[in-house]
mmCIF file of the C-alpha atoms, coordinates in Angstrom:
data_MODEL
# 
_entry.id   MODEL 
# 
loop_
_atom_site.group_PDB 
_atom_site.id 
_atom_site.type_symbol 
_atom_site.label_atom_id 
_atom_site.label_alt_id 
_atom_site.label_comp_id 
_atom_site.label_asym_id 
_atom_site.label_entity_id 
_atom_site.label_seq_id 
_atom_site.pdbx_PDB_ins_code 
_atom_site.Cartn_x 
_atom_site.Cartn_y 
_atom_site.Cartn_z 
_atom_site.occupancy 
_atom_site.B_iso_or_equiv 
_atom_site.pdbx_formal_charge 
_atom_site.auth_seq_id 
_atom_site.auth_comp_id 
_atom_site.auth_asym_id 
_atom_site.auth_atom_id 
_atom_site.pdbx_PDB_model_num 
ATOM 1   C CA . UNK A 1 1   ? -14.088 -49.001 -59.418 1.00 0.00 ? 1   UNK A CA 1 
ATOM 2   C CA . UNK A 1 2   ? -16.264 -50.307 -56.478 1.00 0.00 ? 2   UNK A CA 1 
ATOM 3   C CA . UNK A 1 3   ? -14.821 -48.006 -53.612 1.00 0.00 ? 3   UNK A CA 1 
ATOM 4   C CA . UNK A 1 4   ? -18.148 -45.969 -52.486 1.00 0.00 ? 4   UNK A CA 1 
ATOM 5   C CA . UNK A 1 5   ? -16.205 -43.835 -50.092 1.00 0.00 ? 5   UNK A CA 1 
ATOM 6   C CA . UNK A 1 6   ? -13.800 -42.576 -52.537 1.00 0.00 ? 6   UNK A CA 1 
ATOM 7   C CA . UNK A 1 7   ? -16.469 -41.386 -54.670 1.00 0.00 ? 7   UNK A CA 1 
ATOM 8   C CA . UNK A 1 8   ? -18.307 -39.852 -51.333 1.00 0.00 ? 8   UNK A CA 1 
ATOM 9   C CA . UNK A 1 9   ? -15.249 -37.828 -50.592 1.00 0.00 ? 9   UNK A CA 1 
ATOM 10  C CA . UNK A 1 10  ? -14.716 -36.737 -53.924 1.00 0.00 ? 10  UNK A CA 1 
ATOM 11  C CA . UNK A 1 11  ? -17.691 -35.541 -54.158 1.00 0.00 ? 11  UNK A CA 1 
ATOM 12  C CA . UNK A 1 12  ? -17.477 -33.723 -50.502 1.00 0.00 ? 12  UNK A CA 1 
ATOM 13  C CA . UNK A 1 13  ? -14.210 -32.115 -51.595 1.00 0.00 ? 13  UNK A CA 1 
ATOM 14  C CA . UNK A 1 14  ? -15.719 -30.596 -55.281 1.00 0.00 ? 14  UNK A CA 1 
ATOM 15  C CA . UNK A 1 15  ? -18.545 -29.142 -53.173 1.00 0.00 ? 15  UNK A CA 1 
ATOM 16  C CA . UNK A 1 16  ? -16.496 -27.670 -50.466 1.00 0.00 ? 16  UNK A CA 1 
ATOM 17  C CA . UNK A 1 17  ? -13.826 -26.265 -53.697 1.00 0.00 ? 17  UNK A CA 1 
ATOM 18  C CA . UNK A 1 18  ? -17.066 -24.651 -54.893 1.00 0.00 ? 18  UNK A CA 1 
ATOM 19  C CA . UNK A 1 19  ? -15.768 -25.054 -58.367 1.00 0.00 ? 19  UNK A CA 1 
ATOM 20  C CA . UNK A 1 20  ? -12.328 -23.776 -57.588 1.00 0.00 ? 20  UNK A CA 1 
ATOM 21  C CA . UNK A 1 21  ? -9.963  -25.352 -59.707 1.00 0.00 ? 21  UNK A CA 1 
ATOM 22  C CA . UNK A 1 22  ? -6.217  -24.855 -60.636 1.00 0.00 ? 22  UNK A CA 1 
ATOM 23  C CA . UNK A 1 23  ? -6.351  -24.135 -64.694 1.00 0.00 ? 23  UNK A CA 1 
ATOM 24  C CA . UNK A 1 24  ? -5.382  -27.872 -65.705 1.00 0.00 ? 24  UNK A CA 1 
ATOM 25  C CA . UNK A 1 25  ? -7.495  -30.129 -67.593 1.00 0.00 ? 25  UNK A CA 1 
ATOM 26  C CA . UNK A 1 26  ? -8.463  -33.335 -65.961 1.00 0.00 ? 26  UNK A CA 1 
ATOM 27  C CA . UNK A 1 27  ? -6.534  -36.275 -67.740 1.00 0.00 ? 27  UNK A CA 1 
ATOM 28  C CA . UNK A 1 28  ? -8.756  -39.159 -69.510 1.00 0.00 ? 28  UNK A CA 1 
ATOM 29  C CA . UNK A 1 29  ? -7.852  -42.393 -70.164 1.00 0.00 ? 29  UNK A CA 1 
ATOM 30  C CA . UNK A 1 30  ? -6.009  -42.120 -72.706 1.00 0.00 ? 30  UNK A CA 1 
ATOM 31  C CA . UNK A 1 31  ? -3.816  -39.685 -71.245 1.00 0.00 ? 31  UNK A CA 1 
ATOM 32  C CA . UNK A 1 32  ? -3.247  -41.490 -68.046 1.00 0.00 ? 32  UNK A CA 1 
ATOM 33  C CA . UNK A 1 33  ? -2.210  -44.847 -70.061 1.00 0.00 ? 33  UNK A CA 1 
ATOM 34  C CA . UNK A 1 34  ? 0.083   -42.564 -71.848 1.00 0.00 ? 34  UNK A CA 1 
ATOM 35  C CA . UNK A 1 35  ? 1.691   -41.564 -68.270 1.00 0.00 ? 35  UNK A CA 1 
ATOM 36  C CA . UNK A 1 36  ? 1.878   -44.719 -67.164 1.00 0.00 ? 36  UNK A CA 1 
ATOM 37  C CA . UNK A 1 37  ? 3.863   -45.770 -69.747 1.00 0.00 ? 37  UNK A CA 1 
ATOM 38  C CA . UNK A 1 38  ? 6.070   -43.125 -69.812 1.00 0.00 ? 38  UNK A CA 1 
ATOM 39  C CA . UNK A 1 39  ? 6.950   -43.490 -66.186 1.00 0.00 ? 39  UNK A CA 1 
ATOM 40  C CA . UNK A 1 40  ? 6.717   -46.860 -65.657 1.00 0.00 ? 40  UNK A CA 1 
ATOM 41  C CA . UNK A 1 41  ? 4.684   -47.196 -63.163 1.00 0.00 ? 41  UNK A CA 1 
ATOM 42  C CA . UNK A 1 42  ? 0.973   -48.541 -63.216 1.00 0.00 ? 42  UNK A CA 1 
ATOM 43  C CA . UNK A 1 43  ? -2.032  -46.621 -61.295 1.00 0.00 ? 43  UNK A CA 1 
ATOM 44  C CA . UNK A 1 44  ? -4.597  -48.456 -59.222 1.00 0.00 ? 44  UNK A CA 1 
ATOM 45  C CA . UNK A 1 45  ? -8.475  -47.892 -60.167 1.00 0.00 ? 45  UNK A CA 1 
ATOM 46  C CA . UNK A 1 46  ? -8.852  -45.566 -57.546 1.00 0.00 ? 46  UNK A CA 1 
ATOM 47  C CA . UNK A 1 47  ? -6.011  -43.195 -58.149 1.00 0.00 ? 47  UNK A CA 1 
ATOM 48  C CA . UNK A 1 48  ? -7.328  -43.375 -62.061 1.00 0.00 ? 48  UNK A CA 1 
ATOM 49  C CA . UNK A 1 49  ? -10.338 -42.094 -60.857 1.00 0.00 ? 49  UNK A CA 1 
ATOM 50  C CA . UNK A 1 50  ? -9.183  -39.413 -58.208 1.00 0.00 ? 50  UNK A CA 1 
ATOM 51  C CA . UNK A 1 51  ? -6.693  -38.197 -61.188 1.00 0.00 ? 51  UNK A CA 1 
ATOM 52  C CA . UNK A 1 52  ? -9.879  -37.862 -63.625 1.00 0.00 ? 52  UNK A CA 1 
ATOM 53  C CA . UNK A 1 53  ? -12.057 -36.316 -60.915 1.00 0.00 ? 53  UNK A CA 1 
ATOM 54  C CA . UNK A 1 54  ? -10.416 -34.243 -58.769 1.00 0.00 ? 54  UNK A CA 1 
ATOM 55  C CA . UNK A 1 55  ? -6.402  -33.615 -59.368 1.00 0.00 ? 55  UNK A CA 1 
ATOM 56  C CA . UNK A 1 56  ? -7.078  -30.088 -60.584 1.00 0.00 ? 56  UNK A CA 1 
ATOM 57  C CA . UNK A 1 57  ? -9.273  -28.857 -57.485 1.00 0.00 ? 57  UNK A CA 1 
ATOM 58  C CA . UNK A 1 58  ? -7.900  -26.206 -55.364 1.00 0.00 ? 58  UNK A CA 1 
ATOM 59  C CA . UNK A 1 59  ? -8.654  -26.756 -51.571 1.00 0.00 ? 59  UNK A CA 1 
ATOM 60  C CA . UNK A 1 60  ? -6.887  -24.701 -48.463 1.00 0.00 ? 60  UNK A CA 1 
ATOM 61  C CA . UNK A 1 61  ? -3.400  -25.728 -48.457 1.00 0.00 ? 61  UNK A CA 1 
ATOM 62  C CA . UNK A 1 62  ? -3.446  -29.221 -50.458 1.00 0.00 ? 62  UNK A CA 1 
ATOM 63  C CA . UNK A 1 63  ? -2.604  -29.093 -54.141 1.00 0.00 ? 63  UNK A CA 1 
ATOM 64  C CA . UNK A 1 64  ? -2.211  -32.709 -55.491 1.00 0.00 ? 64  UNK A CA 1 
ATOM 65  C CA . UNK A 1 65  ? 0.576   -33.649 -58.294 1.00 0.00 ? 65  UNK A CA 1 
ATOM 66  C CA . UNK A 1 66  ? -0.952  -33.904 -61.613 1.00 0.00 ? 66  UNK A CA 1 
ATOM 67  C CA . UNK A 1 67  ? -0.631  -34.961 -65.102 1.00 0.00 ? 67  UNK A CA 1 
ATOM 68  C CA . UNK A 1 68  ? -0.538  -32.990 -68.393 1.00 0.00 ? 68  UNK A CA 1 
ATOM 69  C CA . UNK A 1 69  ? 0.110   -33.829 -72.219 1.00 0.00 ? 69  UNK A CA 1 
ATOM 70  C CA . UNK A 1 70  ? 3.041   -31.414 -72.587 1.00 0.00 ? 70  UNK A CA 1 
ATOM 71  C CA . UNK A 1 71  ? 4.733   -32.554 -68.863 1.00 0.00 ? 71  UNK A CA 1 
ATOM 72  C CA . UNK A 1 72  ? 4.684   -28.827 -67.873 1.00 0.00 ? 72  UNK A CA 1 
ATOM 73  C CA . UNK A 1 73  ? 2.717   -28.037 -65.144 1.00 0.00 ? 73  UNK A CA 1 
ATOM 74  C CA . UNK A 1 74  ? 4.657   -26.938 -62.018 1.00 0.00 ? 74  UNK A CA 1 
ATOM 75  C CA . UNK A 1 75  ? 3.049   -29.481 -60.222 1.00 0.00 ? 75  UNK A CA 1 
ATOM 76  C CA . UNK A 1 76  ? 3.706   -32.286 -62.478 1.00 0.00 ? 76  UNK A CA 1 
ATOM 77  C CA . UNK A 1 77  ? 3.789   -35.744 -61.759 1.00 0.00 ? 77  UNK A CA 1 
ATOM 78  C CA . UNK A 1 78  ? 7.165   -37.045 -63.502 1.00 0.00 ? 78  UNK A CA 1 
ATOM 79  C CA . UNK A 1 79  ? 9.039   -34.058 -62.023 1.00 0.00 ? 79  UNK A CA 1 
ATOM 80  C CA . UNK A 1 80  ? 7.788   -34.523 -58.503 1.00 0.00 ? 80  UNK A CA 1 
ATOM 81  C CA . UNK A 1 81  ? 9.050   -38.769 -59.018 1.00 0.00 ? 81  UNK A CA 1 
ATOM 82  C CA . UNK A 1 82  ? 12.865  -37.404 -59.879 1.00 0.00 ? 82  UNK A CA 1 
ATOM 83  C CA . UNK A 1 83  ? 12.676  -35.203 -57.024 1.00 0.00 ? 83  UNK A CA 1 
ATOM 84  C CA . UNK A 1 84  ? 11.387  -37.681 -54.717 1.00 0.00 ? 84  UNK A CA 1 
ATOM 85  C CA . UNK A 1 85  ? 13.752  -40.476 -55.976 1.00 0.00 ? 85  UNK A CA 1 
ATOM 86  C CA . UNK A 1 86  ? 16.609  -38.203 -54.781 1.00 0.00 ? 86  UNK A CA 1 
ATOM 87  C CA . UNK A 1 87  ? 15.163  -37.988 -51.304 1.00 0.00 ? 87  UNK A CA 1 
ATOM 88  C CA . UNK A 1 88  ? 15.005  -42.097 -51.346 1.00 0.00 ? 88  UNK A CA 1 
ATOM 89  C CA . UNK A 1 89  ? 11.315  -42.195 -51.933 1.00 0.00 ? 89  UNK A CA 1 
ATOM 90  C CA . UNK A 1 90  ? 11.518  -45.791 -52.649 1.00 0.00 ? 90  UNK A CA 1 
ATOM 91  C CA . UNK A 1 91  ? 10.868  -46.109 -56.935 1.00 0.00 ? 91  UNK A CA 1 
ATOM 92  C CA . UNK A 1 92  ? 8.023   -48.479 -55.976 1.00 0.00 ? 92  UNK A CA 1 
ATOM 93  C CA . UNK A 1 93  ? 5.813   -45.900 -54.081 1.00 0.00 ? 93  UNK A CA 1 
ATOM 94  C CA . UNK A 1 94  ? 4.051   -43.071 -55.888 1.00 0.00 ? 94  UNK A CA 1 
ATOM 95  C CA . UNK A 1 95  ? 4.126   -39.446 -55.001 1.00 0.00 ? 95  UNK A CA 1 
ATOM 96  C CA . UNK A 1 96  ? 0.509   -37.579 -55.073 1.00 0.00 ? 96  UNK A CA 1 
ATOM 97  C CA . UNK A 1 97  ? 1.435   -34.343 -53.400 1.00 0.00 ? 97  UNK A CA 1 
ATOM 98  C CA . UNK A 1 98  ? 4.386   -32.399 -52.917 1.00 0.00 ? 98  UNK A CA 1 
ATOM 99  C CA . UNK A 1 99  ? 3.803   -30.168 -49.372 1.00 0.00 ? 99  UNK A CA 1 
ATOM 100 C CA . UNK A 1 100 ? 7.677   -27.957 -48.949 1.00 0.00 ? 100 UNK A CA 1 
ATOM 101 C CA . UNK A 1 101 ? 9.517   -30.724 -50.440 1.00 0.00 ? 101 UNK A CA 1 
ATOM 102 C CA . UNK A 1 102 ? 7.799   -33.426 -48.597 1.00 0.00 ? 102 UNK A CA 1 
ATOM 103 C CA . UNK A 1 103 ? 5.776   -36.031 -50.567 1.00 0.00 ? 103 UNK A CA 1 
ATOM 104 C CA . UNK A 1 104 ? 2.946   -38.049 -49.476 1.00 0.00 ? 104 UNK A CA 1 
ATOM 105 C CA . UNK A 1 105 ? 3.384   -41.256 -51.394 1.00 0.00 ? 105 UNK A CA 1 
ATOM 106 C CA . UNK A 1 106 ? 0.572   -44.488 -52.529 1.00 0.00 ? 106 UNK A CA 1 
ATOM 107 C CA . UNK A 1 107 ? 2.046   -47.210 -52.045 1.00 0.00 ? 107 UNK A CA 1 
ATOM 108 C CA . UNK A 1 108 ? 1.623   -51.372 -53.189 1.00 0.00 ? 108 UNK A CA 1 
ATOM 109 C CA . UNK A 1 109 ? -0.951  -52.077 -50.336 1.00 0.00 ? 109 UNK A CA 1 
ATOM 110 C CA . UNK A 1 110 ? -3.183  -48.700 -51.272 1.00 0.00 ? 110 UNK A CA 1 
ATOM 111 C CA . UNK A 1 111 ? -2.018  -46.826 -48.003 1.00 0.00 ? 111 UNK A CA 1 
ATOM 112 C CA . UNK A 1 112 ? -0.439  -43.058 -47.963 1.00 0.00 ? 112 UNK A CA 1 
ATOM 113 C CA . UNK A 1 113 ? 3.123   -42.325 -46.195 1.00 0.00 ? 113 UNK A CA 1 
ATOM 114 C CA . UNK A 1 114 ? 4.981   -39.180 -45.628 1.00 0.00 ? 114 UNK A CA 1 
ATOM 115 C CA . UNK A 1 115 ? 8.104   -39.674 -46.614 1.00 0.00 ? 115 UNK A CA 1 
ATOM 116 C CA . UNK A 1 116 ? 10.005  -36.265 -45.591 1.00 0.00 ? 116 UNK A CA 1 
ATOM 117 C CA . UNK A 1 117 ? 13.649  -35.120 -46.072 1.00 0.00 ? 117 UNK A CA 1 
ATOM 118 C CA . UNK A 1 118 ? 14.585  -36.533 -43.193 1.00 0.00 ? 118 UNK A CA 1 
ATOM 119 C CA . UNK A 1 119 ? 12.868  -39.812 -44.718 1.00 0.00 ? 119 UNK A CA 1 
ATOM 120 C CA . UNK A 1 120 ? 10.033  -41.606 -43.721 1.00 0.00 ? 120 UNK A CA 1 
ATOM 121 C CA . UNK A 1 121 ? 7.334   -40.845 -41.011 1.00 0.00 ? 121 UNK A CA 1 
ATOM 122 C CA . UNK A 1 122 ? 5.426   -42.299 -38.900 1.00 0.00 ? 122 UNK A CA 1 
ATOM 123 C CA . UNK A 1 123 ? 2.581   -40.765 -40.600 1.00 0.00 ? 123 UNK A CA 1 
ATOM 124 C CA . UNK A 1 124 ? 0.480   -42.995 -42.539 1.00 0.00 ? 124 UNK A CA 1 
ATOM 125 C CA . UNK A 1 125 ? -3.274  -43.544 -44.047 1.00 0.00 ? 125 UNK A CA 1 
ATOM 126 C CA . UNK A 1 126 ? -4.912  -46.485 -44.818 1.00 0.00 ? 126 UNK A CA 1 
ATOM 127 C CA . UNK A 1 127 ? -6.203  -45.273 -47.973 1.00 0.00 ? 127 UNK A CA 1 
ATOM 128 C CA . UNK A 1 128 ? -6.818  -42.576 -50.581 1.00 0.00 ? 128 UNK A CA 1 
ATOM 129 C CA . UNK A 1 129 ? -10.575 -41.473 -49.119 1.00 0.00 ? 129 UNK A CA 1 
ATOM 130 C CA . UNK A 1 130 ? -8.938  -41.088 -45.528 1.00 0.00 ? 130 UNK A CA 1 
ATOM 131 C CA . UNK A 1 131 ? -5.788  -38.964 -46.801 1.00 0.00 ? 131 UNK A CA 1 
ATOM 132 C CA . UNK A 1 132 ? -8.039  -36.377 -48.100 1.00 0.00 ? 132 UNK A CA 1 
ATOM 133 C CA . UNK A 1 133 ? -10.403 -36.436 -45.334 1.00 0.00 ? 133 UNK A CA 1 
ATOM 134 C CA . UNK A 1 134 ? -7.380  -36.276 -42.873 1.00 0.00 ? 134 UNK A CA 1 
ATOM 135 C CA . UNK A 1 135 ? -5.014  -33.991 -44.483 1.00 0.00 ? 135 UNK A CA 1 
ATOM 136 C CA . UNK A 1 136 ? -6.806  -32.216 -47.675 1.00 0.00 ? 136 UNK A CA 1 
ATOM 137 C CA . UNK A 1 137 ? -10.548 -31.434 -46.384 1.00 0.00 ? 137 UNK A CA 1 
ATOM 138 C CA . UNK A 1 138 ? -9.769  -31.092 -42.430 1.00 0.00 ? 138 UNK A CA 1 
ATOM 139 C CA . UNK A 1 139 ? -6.778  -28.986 -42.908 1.00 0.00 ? 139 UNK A CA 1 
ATOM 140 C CA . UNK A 1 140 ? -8.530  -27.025 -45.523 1.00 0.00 ? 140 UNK A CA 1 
# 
């Protein structure tokens, strides 16, 4: 992964956390290939790497969907997909947190949407480093 910024905001949002975490292990490799398969769908690097590095932090209000062995966390990936999917999340875009029943979603081109009950917003983010400057670390 050659994305700078995503590592710089990573690392802004552990140190602001100071170590607070949600008790979920961070997935590895082998785990997220497991995932993928499972749901079909295939992660870009920089997801990959905000999954392994910072999926289980706990920050203000943001607490971003995650990925366990056993499928069982209450903020677990494949469940928040099925939900979505029945809001019309289109099956091509990728829910990464779940905020009252609204998801933000990655999408093909690497930007963040809000897709909401009422369906999509105008809301949008060019990228995963300026979703959680925007909405995790400024709201936090």
């Amino acid at each position: 992964m050659k994305n700078e910024e995503l590592k710089s905001t990573i690392l802004d949002l552990i140190n602001r956390a100071e170590g607070n975490r949600i008790q979920i292990p961070l997935p590895d490799d082998n785990l997220i290939a497991e995932y993928e398969k499972i749901i079909g769908l295939h992660f870009d690097e920089e997801y990959k790497f905000f999954l392994k590095n910072a999926s289980n932090i706990l920050y203000g209000f943001i607490e971003p969907l995650v990925i366990t062995a056993d499928q069982s966390s209450r903020s677990e990936l494949s469940h928040a997909i099925s939900e979505a999917k029945l809001l019309g999340v289109p099956s091509n875009w990728l829910p990464i947190c779940e905020d009252n029943g609204d998801y933000y979603c990655l999408t093909e081109d690497k930007s963040i949407h809000l897709w909401t009950s009422n369906g999509l917003t105008e809301e949008c983010w060019p990228n995963l480093s300026s979703w959680i400057n925007q909405v995790w670390i400024n709201n936090g």
